[in-house]
Amino acid sequence: MMKMRSLVLTGLSSVLSAIVVGNAYIQKKQFYPSVVYITKSNSSMAVLYLQAFVFVVLMGKLCRKIFFGQLRAAEMEHLIERSWYAVTETCLAFTVFRDDFSPRFVALFTLLLFLKCFHWLAEDRVDYMERSPIISWLFHIRAISLITVLFLLDMLFINHAYYSTLLKGASVQLVFGFEYAILLTVVFMTLTKYILHCIDIQSNNNWENKAVYLLYSELVTGCIKVLLYTAFMIIMIKVHTFPLFAIRPMYLAVRGFKKALHDVIMSRRAIYNMNQYYPDATEEDLQSTDRVCIICREDMIRDSKKLPCNHIFHTSCLRSWFQRQQTCPTCRMDILHVPRQQPAAQQPPQQVQQQPQPPNIQNMFPGFPGMQMWPPAPPVPPPMAQQQQGGTQPGTSLPDGTSGAAARTSAATTTTSTSPTTAPLTGTAPAIGVPYMGPGVAIPPMPQMFMPTYPMNMMNSFPSPPTNMAGMSDEELHEMEGVERQNVEARIQWLRDIQSLLDGAMLLISQYNTVAANMSMPGITTETLSTSERAQTSTGVPMPRTSPPQEGAWSKGGARSKVSNPQDKNIRKAQSASSLYSDRNESKTDLTELEGAAGYTSPNEEMIPAWNDPNDEEHSDEMDEVRKRRLQHFSSSSSLSSLSKQDDENINTQSGFQN
Amino acid sequence: MAGSALKRLMAEYKQLTMNPPEGIIAGPVNEENFFEWEALIMGPEGTCFEGGVFPARLTFPPDYPLSPPKMKFTCELFHPNIYPDGRVCISILHAPGDDPMGYETSAERWSPVQSVEKILLSVVSMLAEPNDESAANVDAAKTWREDRSKFNEVAERTVRKTLGL
């Protein structure tokens, strides 16, 4: 139908022009007079202009056939939509330059319009490369030749505009110059895309950095476009008048540039976050899943990343997704805001942990049952999971969201209150842990095998220092981090000391108990001995078990020392602090477990009078000495439990001698 | 090797042809362009759309699966969640940024985890249970809510029309 109409139109216009020309020739008989006749007659000129227009359209169609072949429906739609805007803008431009309105001028604008159309089509075509599974040689030849032709034409027109402006001063050529300069950037962008796509097609596996290159090239061309338009605006306002026709493309250029900039920033942030917070998926991680990246549905052989919610994706897939949205594609856990909001806003820790799991997610993704959920918390934590619980424990034990400062002061009070426990006030030692460990605290254990050594979730559990870090620059943060790290280092050292002291205190308690039992019931020495040994070993055990996590956390912190993240400190703090708490907790539970065991009674006030044995005098002196020696051990030695055991045996034999 | 969007679409096409879900047929309109799909959806059994076969067209963006495809029924369909021009309005087809109705939580929005199959299954369940809370076709929603027998009648008529009766 469309074809029929255009055919009829073409035929009609050729017939008309033939009539006009024939008429003139018949009237004037000679070439020159007939030309003069035609140019003098407006109606004949109109017919001839129409004919010229038809010729141009036909030429355009021919070029299109040569360079593009059949246009796809989407391309056609795109083209028509854009050309309407272009035609309107050209008409607006005519109003500005109505003084030098001439056929030549119209012809130049028409040519510009056609070239614009070809640029758009070239862009669309090159974009199509990414979508089609079959790219023929013809396509490559066409694309390359088209890009070359467009480039040459653009250069030619820019050159022409430049020299005519130099020679004749500012004229309409200014507009053409700028228009072709803009088109040149389009050509460059198209060429870049074409090259990138070609490289991508040539390489056998996915070229991951392609998206990044595309982003940056878009940013650069966007920037150039915006600069060109701004310059054009300024010059036009100075020379002619406000260029109304350039408003829309300029707005589009600015918007495109803004988007490109935003994309680049988001992409950079995503890459930064991924490198910073999320570990590469290990072989075991991959084996525990079906090895398919759910974003691109391909096998994960290339490098992949594991999110804090344990979902694994390709690094490149994740990056392009994070550019749009900072959530886990599978469970929609807010990725960026888990670590990022923390320094700025002091949220109650539990809220953040639970918020990202929508209730219906498990139904939606049956392939991942419970992986993103916390398993229901058992009432008594298994001792093996202690390391993992370390971070979350403070969160639950300080549910009111007290700041890190408060935690610090609490640690400080522990120091002051624990130091007396090294003195013979044995009965109070277990009680210290109680205020921090509520009796009914249920600890949500992390899924053990998935729990990374890199506890993202735990960041929630410890509130951050109160300063608003969002407003600080990277340098300031680095600087602060330097100081903070030393502080944290010192704090951890303190906490270790406190821990050693506490352990010492616990040993003392058990020993005193043993001694007391021996004193009060001199008959059953052997049995009390064995129980006391049992008590010692059970209290001694926490030491070697809890110190490795600290060590681990610390060395990990050291390895990542370049990383500037206040949360890391929180983790370390949390881990060390919680290992302290849990330590106490364990020793407490040990004591209660021991209650009722043969010969053992938990230390309390009633037991103390039993020590006032008549022949206790020199014995207690000796104990003092032993205690001093042990304290020295604690402050110096690391292989503590073995030494203290030896010591205890010494004491026991000594007390046996005494008896 | 081609773009990741194309590869993923090819993978999904393969998956859909290997084990197609019941009542759904879908595939590219032609093998040269994997970004335009045609789908045939059978009206779910036990509903007023039972027996009907509804053709639809899926248009995928170049950055699929990061952005959702668009879906449009190419037949007439009187349904609260289908615009009069055939566009389907379900939350799974909306990118988390935009919310035309203001009802949807981000949990039910598009994410790269979704797939053509999931979209089509959601559409089937949408046919079975219209959501008149966020209506795309207000007339249909009103009829559905107030005059169920008339709604069923209209649905039956469209079913018959799609079958060419």
PDB file of C-alpha atoms in Angstrom, chain A residues 72 128-134 200-206 210 294-298 317 320-321 324-325 329-330 332 358 360-361 364-365, chain B residues 1-4 6-8 10-12 31-35 60-63 65-67 96 106-115 118:
ATOM      1  CA  ARG A  72      13.554  -4.070  10.478  1.00  0.00           C
ATOM      2  CA  TYR A 128      21.505  -5.091  16.609  1.00  0.00           C
ATOM      3  CA  MET A 129      24.824  -6.939  16.502  1.00  0.00           C
ATOM      4  CA  GLU A 130      24.390  -7.748  20.128  1.00  0.00           C
ATOM      5  CA  ARG A 131      20.977  -9.221  19.589  1.00  0.00           C
ATOM      6  CA  SER A 132      21.364 -11.376  16.574  1.00  0.00           C
ATOM      7  CA  PRO A 133      22.921 -14.794  16.662  1.00  0.00           C
ATOM      8  CA  ILE A 134      23.846 -14.617  12.987  1.00  0.00           C
ATOM      9  CA  ASP A 200      33.082  -9.839  21.851  1.00  0.00           C
ATOM     10  CA  ILE A 201      31.943 -11.968  18.946  1.00  0.00           C
ATOM     11  CA  GLN A 202      35.472 -13.102  18.202  1.00  0.00           C
ATOM     12  CA  SER A 203      36.240 -14.151  21.742  1.00  0.00           C
ATOM     13  CA  ASN A 204      34.818 -17.487  22.676  1.00  0.00           C
ATOM     14  CA  ASN A 205      33.776 -16.832  26.198  1.00  0.00           C
ATOM     15  CA  ASN A 206      32.052 -13.824  27.519  1.00  0.00           C
ATOM     16  CA  LYS A 210      32.858  -5.002  27.568  1.00  0.00           C
ATOM     17  CA  ILE A 294      20.956 -17.427  37.764  1.00  0.00           C
ATOM     18  CA  ILE A 295      21.440 -14.106  36.010  1.00  0.00           C
ATOM     19  CA  CYS A 296      22.889 -15.372  32.748  1.00  0.00           C
ATOM     20  CA  ARG A 297      21.949 -19.042  33.167  1.00  0.00           C
ATOM     21  CA  GLU A 298      25.436 -20.187  32.472  1.00  0.00           C
ATOM     22  CA  CYS A 317      26.587 -10.333  35.978  1.00  0.00           C
ATOM     23  CA  SER A 320      25.757  -5.031  35.832  1.00  0.00           C
ATOM     24  CA  TRP A 321      22.880  -5.788  38.139  1.00  0.00           C
ATOM     25  CA  ARG A 324      20.766  -0.759  38.589  1.00  0.00           C
ATOM     26  CA  GLN A 325      19.931  -2.035  41.974  1.00  0.00           C
ATOM     27  CA  PRO A 329      18.809 -10.789  42.751  1.00  0.00           C
ATOM     28  CA  THR A 330      17.565 -13.893  44.468  1.00  0.00           C
ATOM     29  CA  ARG A 332      16.484  -9.053  47.437  1.00  0.00           C
ATOM     30  CA  PRO A 358      10.339 -11.089  52.647  1.00  0.00           C
ATOM     31  CA  ASN A 360       7.060 -15.223  50.501  1.00  0.00           C
ATOM     32  CA  ILE A 361      10.534 -15.564  49.164  1.00  0.00           C
ATOM     33  CA  MET A 364       9.084 -18.176  45.103  1.00  0.00           C
ATOM     34  CA  PHE A 365      12.444 -19.813  44.997  1.00  0.00           C
TER      35      PHE A 365
ATOM     36  CA  MET B   1      29.635 -15.713  21.010  1.00  0.00           C
ATOM     37  CA  ALA B   2      27.147 -12.968  21.267  1.00  0.00           C
ATOM     38  CA  GLY B   3      25.710 -10.699  23.906  1.00  0.00           C
ATOM     39  CA  SER B   4      24.701 -12.024  27.272  1.00  0.00           C
ATOM     40  CA  LEU B   6      20.929 -13.095  23.570  1.00  0.00           C
ATOM     41  CA  LYS B   7      22.626 -16.047  25.192  1.00  0.00           C
ATOM     42  CA  ARG B   8      20.261 -16.025  28.074  1.00  0.00           C
ATOM     43  CA  MET B  10      18.536 -18.714  23.749  1.00  0.00           C
ATOM     44  CA  ALA B  11      19.036 -20.706  26.920  1.00  0.00           C
ATOM     45  CA  GLU B  12      15.499 -19.932  28.018  1.00  0.00           C
ATOM     46  CA  GLU B  31      15.184 -17.116  14.661  1.00  0.00           C
ATOM     47  CA  GLU B  32      16.980 -13.989  13.530  1.00  0.00           C
ATOM     48  CA  ASN B  33      15.620 -11.876  16.318  1.00  0.00           C
ATOM     49  CA  PHE B  34      15.424 -13.430  19.729  1.00  0.00           C
ATOM     50  CA  PHE B  35      14.110 -10.239  21.287  1.00  0.00           C
ATOM     51  CA  PHE B  60      12.677  -8.034  25.430  1.00  0.00           C
ATOM     52  CA  PRO B  61      14.888  -5.046  26.152  1.00  0.00           C
ATOM     53  CA  PRO B  62      18.521  -5.111  25.028  1.00  0.00           C
ATOM     54  CA  ASP B  63      19.652  -5.381  28.633  1.00  0.00           C
ATOM     55  CA  PRO B  65      17.521  -9.947  32.061  1.00  0.00           C
ATOM     56  CA  LEU B  66      18.408  -6.826  33.984  1.00  0.00           C
ATOM     57  CA  SER B  67      15.232  -5.165  32.750  1.00  0.00           C
ATOM     58  CA  PRO B  96      11.704  -2.197  40.956  1.00  0.00           C
ATOM     59  CA  SER B 106       9.805  -4.666  45.697  1.00  0.00           C
ATOM     60  CA  ALA B 107       9.722  -8.341  46.601  1.00  0.00           C
ATOM     61  CA  GLU B 108       7.335  -9.152  43.806  1.00  0.00           C
ATOM     62  CA  ARG B 109       9.069  -7.056  41.194  1.00  0.00           C
ATOM     63  CA  TRP B 110      11.307  -8.014  38.359  1.00  0.00           C
ATOM     64  CA  SER B 111      14.702  -9.425  39.085  1.00  0.00           C
ATOM     65  CA  PRO B 112      17.123 -11.309  36.838  1.00  0.00           C
ATOM     66  CA  VAL B 113      16.108 -14.486  38.620  1.00  0.00           C
ATOM     67  CA  GLN B 114      12.747 -14.380  36.887  1.00  0.00           C
ATOM     68  CA  SER B 115      12.313 -15.912  33.486  1.00  0.00           C
ATOM     69  CA  LYS B 118       7.816 -17.621  35.391  1.00  0.00           C
TER      70      LYS B 118
END
